[in-house]
PDB file of N, CA, C and O in Angstrom:
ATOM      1  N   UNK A   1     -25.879 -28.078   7.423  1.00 52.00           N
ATOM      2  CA  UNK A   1     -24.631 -28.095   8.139  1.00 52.00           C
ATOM      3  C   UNK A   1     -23.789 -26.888   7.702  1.00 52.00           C
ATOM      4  O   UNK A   1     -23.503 -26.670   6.524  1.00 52.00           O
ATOM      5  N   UNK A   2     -23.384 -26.060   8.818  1.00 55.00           N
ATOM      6  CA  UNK A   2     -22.601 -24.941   8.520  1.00 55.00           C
ATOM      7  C   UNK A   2     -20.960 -25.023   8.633  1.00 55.00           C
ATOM      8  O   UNK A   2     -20.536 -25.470   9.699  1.00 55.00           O
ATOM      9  N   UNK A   3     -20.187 -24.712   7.837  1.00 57.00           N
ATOM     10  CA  UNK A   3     -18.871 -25.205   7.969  1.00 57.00           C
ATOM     11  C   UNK A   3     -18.363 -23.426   8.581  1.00 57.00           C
ATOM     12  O   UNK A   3     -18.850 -22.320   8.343  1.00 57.00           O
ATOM     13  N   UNK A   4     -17.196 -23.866   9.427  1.00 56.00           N
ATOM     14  CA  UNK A   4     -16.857 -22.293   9.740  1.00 56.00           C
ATOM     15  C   UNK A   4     -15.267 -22.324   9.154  1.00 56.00           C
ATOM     16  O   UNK A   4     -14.352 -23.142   9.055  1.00 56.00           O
ATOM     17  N   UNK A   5     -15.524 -20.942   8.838  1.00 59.00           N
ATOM     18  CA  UNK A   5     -13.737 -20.434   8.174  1.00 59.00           C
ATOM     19  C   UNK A   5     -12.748 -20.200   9.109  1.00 59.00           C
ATOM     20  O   UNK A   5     -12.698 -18.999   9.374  1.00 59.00           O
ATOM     21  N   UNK A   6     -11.777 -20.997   9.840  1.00 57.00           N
ATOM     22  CA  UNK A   6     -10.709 -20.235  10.286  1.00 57.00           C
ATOM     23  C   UNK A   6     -10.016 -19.748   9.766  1.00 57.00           C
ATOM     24  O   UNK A   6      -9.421 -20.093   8.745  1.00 57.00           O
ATOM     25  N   UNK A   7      -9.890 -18.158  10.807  1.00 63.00           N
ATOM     26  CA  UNK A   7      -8.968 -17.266  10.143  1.00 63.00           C
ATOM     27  C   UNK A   7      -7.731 -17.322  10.723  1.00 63.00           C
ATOM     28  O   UNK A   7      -7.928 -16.782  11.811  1.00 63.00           O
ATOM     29  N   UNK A   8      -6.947 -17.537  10.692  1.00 69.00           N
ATOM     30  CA  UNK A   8      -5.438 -17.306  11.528  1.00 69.00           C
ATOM     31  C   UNK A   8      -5.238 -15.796  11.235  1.00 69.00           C
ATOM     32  O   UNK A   8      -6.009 -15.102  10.573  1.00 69.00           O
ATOM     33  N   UNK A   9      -3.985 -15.356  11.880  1.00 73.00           N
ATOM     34  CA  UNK A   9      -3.078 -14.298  12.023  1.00 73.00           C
ATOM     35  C   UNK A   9      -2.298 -13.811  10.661  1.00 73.00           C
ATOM     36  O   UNK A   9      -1.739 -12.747  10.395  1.00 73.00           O
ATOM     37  N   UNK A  10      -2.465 -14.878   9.994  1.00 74.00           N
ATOM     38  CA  UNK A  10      -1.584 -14.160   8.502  1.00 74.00           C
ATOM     39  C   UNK A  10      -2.238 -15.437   7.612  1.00 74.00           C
ATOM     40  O   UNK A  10      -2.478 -16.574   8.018  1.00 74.00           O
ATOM     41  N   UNK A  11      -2.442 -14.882   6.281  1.00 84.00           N
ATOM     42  CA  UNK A  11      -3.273 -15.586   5.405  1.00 84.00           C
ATOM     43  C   UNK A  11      -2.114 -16.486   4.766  1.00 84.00           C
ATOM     44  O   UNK A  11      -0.961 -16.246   5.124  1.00 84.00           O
ATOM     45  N   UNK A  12      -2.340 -17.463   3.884  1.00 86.00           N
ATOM     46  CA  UNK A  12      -1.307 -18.434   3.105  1.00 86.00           C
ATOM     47  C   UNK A  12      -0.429 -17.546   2.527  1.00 86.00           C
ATOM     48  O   UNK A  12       0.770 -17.780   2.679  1.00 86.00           O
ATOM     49  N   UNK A  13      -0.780 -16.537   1.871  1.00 84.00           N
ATOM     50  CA  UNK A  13       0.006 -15.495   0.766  1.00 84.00           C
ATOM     51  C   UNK A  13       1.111 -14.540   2.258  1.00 84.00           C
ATOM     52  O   UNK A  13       2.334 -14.529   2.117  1.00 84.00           O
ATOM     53  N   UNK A  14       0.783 -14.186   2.909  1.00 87.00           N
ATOM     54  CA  UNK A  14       1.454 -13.541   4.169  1.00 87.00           C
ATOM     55  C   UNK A  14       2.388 -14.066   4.392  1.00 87.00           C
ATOM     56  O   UNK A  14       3.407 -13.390   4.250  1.00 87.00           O
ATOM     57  N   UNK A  15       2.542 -15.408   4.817  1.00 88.00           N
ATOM     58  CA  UNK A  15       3.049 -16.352   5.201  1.00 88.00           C
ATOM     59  C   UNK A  15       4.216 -16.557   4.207  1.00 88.00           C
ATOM     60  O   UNK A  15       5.390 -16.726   4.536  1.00 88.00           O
ATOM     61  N   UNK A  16       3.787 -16.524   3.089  1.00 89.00           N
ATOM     62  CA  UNK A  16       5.199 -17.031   2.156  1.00 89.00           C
ATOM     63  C   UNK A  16       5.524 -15.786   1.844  1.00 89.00           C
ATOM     64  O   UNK A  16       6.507 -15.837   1.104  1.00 89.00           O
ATOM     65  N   UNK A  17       5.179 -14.644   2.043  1.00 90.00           N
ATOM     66  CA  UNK A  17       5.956 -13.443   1.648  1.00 90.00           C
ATOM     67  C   UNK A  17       6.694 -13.381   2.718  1.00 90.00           C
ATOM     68  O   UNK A  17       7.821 -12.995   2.407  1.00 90.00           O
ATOM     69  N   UNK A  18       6.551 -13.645   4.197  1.00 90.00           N
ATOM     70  CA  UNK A  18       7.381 -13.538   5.575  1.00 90.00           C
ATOM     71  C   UNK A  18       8.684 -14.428   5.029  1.00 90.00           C
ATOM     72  O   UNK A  18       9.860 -14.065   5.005  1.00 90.00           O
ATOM     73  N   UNK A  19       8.011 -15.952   4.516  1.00 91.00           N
ATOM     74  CA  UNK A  19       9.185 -16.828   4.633  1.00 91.00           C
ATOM     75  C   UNK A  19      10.647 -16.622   4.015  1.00 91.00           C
ATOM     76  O   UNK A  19      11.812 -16.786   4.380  1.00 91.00           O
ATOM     77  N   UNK A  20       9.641 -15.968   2.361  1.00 91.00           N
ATOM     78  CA  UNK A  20      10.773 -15.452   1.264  1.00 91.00           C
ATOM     79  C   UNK A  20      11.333 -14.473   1.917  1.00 91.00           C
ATOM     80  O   UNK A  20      12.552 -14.590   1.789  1.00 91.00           O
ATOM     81  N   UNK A  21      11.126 -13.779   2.405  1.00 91.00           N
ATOM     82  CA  UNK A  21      11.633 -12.421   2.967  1.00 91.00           C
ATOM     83  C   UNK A  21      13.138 -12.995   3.583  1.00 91.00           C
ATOM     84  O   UNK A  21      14.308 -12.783   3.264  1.00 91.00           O
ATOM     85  N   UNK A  22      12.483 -13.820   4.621  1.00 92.00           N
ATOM     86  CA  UNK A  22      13.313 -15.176   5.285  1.00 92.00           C
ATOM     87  C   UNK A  22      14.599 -15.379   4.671  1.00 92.00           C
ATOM     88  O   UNK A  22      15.724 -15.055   5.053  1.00 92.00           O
ATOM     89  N   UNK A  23      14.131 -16.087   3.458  1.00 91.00           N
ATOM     90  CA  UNK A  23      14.726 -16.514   3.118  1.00 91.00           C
ATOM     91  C   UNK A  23      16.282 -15.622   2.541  1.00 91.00           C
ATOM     92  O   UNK A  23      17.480 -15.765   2.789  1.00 91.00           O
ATOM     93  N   UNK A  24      15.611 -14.839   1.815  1.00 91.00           N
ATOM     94  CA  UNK A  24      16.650 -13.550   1.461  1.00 91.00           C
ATOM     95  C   UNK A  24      17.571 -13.204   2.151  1.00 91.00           C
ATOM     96  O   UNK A  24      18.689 -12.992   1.683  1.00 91.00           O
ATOM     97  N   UNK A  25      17.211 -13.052   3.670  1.00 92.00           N
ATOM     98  CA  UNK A  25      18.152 -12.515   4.483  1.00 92.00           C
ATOM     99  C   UNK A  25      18.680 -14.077   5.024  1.00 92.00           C
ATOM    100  O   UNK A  25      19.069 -13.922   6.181  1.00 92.00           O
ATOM    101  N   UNK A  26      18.800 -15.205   4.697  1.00 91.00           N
ATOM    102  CA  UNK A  26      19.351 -16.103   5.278  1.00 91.00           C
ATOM    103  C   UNK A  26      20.623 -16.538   3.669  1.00 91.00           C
ATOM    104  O   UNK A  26      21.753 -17.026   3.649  1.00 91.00           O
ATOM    105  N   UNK A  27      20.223 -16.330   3.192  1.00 89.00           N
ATOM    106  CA  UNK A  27      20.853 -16.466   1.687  1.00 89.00           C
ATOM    107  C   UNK A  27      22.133 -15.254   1.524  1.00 89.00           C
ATOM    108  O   UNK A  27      23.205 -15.494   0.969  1.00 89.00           O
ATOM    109  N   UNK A  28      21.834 -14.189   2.012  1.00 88.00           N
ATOM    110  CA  UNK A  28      22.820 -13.445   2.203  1.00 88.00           C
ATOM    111  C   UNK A  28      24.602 -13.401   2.361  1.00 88.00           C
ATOM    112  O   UNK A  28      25.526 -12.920   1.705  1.00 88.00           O
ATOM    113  N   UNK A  29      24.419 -14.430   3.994  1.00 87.00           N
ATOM    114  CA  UNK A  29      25.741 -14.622   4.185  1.00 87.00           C
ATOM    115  C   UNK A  29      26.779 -15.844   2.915  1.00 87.00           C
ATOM    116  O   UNK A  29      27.983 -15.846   2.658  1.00 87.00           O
ATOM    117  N   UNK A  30      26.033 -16.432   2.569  1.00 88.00           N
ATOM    118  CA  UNK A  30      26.374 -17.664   1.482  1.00 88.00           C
ATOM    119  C   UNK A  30      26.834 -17.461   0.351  1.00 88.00           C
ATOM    120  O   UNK A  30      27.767 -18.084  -0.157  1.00 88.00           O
ATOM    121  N   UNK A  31      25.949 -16.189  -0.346  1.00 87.00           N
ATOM    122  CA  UNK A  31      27.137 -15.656  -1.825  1.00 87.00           C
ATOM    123  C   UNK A  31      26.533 -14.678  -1.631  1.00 87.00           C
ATOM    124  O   UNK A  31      25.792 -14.284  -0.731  1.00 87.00           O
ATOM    125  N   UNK A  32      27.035 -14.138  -2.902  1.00 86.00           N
ATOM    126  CA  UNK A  32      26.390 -12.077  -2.796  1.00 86.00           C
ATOM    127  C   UNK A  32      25.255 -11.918  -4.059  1.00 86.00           C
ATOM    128  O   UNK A  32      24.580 -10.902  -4.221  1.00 86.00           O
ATOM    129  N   UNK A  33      25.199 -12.880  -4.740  1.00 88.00           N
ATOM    130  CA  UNK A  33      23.916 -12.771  -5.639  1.00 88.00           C
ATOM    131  C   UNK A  33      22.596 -13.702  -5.004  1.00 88.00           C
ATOM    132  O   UNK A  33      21.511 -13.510  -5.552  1.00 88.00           O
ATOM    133  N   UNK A  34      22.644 -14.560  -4.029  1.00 90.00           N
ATOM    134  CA  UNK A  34      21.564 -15.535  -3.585  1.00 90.00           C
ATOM    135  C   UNK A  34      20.257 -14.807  -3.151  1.00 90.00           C
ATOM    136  O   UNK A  34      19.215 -15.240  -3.642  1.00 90.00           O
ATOM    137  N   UNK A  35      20.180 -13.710  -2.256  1.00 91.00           N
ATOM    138  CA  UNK A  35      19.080 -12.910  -1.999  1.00 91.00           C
ATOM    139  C   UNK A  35      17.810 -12.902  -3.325  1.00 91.00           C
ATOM    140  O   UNK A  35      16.591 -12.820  -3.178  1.00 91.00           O
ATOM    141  N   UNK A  36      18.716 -13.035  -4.791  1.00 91.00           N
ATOM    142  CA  UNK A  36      17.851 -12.432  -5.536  1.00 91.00           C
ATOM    143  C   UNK A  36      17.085 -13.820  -6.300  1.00 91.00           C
ATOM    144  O   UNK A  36      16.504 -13.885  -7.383  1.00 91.00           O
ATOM    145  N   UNK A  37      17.303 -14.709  -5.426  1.00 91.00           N
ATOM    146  CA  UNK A  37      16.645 -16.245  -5.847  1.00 91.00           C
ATOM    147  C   UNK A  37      15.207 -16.373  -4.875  1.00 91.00           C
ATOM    148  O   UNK A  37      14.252 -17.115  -5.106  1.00 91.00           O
ATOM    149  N   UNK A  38      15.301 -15.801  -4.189  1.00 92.00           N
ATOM    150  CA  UNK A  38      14.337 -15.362  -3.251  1.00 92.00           C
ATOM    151  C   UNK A  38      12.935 -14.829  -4.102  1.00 92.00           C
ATOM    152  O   UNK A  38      11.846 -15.398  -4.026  1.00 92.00           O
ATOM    153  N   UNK A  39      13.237 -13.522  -4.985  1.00 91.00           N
ATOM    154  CA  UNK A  39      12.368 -13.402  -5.442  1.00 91.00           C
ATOM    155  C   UNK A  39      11.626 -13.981  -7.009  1.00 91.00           C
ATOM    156  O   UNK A  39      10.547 -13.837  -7.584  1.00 91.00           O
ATOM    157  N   UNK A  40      12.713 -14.582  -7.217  1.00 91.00           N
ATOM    158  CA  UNK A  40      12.416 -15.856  -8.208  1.00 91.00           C
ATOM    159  C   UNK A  40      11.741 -17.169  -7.992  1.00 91.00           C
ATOM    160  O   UNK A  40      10.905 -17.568  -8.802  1.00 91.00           O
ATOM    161  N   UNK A  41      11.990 -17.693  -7.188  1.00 91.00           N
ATOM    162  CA  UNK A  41      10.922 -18.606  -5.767  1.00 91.00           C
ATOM    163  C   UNK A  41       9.433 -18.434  -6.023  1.00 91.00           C
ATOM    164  O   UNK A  41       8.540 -19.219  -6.343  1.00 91.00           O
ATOM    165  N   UNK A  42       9.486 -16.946  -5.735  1.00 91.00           N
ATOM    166  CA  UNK A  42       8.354 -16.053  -5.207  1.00 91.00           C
ATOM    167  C   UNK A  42       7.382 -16.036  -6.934  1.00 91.00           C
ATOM    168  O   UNK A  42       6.180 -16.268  -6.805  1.00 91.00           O
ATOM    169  N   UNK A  43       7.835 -15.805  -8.272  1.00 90.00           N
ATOM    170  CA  UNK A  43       7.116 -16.399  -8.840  1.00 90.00           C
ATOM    171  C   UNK A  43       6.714 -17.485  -9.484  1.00 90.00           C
ATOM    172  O   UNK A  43       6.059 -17.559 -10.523  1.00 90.00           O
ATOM    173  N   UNK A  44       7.153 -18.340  -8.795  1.00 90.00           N
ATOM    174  CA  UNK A  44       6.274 -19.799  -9.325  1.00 90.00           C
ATOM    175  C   UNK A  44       5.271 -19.703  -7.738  1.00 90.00           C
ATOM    176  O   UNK A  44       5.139 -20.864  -7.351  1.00 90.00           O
ATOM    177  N   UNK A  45       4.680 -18.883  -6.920  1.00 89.00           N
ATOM    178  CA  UNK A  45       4.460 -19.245  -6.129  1.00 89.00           C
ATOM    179  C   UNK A  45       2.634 -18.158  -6.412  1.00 89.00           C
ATOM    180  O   UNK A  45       2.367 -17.606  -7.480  1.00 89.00           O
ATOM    181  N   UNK A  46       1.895 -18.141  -5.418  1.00 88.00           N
ATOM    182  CA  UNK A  46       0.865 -17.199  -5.371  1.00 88.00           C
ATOM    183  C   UNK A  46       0.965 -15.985  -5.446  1.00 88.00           C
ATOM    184  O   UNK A  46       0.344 -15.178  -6.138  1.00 88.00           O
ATOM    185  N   UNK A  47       2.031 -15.811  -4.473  1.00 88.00           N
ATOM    186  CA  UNK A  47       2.620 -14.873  -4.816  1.00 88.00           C
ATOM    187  C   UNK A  47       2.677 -13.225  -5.679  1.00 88.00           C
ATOM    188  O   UNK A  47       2.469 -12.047  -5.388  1.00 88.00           O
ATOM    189  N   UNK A  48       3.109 -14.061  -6.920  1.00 88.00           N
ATOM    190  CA  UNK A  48       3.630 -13.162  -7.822  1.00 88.00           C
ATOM    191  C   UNK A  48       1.857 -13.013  -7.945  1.00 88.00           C
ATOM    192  O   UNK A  48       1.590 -14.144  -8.352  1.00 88.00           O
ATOM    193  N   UNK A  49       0.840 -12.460  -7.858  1.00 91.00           N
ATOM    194  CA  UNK A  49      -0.430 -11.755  -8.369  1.00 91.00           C
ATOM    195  C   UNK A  49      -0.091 -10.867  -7.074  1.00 91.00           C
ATOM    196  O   UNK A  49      -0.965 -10.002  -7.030  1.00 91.00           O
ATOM    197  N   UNK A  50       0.650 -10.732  -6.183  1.00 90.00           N
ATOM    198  CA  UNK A  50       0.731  -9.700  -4.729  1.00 90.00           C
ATOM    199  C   UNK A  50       1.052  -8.856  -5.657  1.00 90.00           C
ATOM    200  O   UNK A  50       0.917  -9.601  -6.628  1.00 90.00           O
ATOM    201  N   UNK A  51       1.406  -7.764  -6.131  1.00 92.00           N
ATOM    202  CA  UNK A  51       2.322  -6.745  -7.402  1.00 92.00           C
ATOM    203  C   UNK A  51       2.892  -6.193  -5.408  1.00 92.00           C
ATOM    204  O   UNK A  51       4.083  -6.389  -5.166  1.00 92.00           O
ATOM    205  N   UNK A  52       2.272  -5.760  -4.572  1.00 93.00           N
ATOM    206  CA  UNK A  52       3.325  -4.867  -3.697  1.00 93.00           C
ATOM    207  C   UNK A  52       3.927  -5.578  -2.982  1.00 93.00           C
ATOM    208  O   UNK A  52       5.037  -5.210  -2.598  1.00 93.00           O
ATOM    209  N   UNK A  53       3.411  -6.790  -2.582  1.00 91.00           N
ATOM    210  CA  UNK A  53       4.515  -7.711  -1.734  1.00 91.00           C
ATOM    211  C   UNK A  53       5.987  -8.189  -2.525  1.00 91.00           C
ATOM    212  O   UNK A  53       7.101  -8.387  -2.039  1.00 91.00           O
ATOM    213  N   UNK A  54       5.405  -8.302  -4.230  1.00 93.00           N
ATOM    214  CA  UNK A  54       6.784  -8.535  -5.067  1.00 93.00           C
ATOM    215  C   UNK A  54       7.930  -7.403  -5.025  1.00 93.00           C
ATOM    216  O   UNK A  54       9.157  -7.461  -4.951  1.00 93.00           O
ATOM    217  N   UNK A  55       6.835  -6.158  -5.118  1.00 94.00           N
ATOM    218  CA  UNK A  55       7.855  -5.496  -5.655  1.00 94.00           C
ATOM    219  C   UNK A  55       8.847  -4.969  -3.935  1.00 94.00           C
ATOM    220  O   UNK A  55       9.914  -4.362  -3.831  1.00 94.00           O
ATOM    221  N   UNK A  56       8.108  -5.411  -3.060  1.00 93.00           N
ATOM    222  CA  UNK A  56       9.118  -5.467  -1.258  1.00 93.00           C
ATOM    223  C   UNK A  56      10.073  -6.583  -1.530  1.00 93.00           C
ATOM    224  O   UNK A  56      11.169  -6.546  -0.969  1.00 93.00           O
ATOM    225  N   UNK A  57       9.785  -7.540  -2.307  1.00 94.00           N
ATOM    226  CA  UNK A  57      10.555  -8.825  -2.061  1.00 94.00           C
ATOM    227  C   UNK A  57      12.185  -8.055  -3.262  1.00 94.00           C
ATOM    228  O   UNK A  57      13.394  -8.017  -3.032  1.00 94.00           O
ATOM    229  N   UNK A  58      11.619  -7.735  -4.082  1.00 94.00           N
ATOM    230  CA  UNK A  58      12.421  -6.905  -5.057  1.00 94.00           C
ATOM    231  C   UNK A  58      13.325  -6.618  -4.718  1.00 94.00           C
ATOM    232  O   UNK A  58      14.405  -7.148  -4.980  1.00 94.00           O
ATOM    233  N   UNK A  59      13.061  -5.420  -3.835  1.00 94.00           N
ATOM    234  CA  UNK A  59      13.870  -4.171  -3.410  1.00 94.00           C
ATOM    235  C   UNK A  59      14.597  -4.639  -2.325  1.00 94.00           C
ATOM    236  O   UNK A  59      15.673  -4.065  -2.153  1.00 94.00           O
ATOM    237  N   UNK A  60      14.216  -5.813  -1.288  1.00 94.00           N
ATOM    238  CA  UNK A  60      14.774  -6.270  -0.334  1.00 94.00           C
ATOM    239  C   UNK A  60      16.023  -6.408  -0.760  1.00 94.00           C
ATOM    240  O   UNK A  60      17.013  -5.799  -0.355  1.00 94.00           O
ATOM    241  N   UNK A  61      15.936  -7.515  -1.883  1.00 94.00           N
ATOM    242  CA  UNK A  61      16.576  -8.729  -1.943  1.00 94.00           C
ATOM    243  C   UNK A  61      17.767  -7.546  -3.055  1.00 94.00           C
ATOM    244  O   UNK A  61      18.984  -7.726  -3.061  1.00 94.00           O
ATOM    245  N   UNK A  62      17.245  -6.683  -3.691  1.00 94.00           N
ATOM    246  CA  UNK A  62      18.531  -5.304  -4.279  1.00 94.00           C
ATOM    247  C   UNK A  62      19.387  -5.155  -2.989  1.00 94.00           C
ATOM    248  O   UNK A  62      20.542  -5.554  -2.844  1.00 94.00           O
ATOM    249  N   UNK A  63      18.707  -4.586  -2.188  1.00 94.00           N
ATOM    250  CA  UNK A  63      19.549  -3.981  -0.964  1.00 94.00           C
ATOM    251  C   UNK A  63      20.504  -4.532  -0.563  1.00 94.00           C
ATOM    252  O   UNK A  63      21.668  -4.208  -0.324  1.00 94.00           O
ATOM    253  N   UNK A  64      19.616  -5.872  -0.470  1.00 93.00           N
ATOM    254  CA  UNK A  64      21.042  -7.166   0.259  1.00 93.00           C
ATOM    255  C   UNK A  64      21.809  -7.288  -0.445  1.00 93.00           C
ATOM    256  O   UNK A  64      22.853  -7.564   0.145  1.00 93.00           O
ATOM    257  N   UNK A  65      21.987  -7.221  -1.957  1.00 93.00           N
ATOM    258  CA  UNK A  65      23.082  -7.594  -2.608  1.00 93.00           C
ATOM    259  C   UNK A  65      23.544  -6.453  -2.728  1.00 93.00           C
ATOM    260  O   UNK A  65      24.691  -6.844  -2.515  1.00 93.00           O
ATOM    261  N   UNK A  66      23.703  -5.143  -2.915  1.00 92.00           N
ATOM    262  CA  UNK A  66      24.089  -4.064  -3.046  1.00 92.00           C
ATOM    263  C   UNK A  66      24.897  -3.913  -1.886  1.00 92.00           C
ATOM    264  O   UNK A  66      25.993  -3.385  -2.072  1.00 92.00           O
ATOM    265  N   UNK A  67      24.422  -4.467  -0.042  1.00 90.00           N
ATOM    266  CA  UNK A  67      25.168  -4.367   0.738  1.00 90.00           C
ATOM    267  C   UNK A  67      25.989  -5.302   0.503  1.00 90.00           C
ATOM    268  O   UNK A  67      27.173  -4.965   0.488  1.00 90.00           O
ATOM    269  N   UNK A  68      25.729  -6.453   0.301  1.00 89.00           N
ATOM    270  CA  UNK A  68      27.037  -7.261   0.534  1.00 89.00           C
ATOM    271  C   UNK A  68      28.280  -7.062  -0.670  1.00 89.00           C
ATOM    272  O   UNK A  68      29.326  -7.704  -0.574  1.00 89.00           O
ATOM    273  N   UNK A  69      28.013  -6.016  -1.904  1.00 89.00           N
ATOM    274  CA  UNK A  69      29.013  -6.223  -2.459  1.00 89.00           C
ATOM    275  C   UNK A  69      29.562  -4.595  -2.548  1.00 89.00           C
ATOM    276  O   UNK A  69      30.523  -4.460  -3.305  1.00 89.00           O
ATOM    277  N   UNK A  70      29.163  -3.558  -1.991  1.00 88.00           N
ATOM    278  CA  UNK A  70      29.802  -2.365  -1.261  1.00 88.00           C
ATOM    279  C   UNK A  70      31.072  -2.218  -1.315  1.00 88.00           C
ATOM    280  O   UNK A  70      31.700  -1.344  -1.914  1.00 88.00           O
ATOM    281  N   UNK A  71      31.705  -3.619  -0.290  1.00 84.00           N
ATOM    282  CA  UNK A  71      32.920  -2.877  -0.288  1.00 84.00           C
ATOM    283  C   UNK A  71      33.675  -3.284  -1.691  1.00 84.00           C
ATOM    284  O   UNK A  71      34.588  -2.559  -2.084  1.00 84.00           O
ATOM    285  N   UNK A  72      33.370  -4.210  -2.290  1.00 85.00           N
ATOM    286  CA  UNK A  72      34.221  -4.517  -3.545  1.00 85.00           C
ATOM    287  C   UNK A  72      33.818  -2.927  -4.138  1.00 85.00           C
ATOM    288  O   UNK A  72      34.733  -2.110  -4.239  1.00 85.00           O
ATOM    289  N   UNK A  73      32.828  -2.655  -4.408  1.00 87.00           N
ATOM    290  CA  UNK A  73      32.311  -1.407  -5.260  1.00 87.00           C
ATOM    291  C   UNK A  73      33.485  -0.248  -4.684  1.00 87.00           C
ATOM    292  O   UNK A  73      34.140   0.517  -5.392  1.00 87.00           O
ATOM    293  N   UNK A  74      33.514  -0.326  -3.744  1.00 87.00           N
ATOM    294  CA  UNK A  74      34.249   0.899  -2.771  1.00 87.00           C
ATOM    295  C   UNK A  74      35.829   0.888  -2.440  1.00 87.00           C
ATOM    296  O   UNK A  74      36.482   1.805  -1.943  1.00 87.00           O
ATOM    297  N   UNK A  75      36.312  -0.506  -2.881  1.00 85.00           N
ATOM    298  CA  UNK A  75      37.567  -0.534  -3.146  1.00 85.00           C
ATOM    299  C   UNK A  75      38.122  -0.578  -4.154  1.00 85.00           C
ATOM    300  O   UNK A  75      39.346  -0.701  -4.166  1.00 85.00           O
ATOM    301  N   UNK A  76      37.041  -0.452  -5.867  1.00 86.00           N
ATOM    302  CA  UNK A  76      37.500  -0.512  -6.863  1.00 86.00           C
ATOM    303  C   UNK A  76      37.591   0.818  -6.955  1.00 86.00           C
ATOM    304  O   UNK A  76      38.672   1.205  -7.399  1.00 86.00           O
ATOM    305  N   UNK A  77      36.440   2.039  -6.552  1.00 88.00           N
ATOM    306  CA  UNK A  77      36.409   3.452  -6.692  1.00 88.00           C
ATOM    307  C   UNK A  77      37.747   3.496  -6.220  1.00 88.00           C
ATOM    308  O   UNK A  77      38.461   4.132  -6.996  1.00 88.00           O
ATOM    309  N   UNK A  78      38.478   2.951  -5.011  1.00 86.00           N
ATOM    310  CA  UNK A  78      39.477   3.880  -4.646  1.00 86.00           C
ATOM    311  C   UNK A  78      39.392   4.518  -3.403  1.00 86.00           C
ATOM    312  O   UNK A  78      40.293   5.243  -2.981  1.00 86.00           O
ATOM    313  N   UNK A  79      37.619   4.122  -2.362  1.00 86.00           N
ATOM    314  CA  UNK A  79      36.960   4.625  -1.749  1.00 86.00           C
ATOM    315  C   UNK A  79      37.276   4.373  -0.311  1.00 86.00           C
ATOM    316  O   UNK A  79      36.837   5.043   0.624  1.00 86.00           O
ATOM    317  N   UNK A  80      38.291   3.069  -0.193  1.00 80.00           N
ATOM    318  CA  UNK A  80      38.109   2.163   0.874  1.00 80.00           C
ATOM    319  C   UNK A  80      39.523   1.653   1.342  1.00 80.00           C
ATOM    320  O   UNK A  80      40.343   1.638   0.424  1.00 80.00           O
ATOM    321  N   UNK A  81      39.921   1.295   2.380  1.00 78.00           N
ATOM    322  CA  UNK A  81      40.959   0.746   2.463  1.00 78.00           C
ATOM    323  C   UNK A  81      40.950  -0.649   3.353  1.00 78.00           C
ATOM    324  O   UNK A  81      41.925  -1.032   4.000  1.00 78.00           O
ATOM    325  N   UNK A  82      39.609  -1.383   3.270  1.00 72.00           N
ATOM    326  CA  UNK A  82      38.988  -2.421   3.745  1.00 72.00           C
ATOM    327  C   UNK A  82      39.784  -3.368   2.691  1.00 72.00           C
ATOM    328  O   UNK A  82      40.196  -3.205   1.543  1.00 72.00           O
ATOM    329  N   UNK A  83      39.809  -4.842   3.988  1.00 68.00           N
ATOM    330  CA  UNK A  83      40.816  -5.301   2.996  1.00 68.00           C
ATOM    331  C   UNK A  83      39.484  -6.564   2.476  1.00 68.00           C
ATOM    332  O   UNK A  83      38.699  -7.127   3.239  1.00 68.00           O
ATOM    333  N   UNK A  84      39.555  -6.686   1.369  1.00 59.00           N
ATOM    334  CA  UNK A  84      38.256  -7.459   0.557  1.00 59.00           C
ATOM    335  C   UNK A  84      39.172  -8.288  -0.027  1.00 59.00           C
ATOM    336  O   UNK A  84      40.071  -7.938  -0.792  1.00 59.00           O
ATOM    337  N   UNK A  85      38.705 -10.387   0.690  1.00 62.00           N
ATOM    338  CA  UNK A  85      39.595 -11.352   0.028  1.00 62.00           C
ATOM    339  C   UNK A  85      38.483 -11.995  -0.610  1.00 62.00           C
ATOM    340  O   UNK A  85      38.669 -12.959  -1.353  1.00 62.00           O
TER     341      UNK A  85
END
């Protein structure tokens, strides 16, 4: 008896790097450090043996917090006249 492998469109590991990804950018609007729980998730998961999908989940989840806290950065320089409550 021959058993056959389905393959889908994205493997188990694909899949949770999409979701985390997901997740990051849904975590965003909620506080300005949450993005980076995303990639903490990511190692208790399969994951973390990806080394390049981590280090995307990484850099994502920098970006997002780096954007969302900009303008504080940019109104402490002196940079901005955005009003940040």
């Amino acid at each position: 008896m021959t058993t056959q492998q389905h393959e889908g469109f994205f493997s188990k590991t694909e899949w949770k790097f999409v979701g985390l990804l997901a997740l990051a950018f849904v975590l965003t609007p909620v506080f300005y450090g949450l993005p980076l729980l995303s990639p903490l998730f990511a190692l208790s998961t399969s994951l973390r043996r990806e080394r390049r999908k981590m280090m995307w989940l990484w850099i994502v989840a920098s970006i997002l917090v780096l954007m969302s806290i900009a303008p504080f950065i940019l109104k402490a320089a002196g940079l901005s006249d955005f009003v940040v409550e």
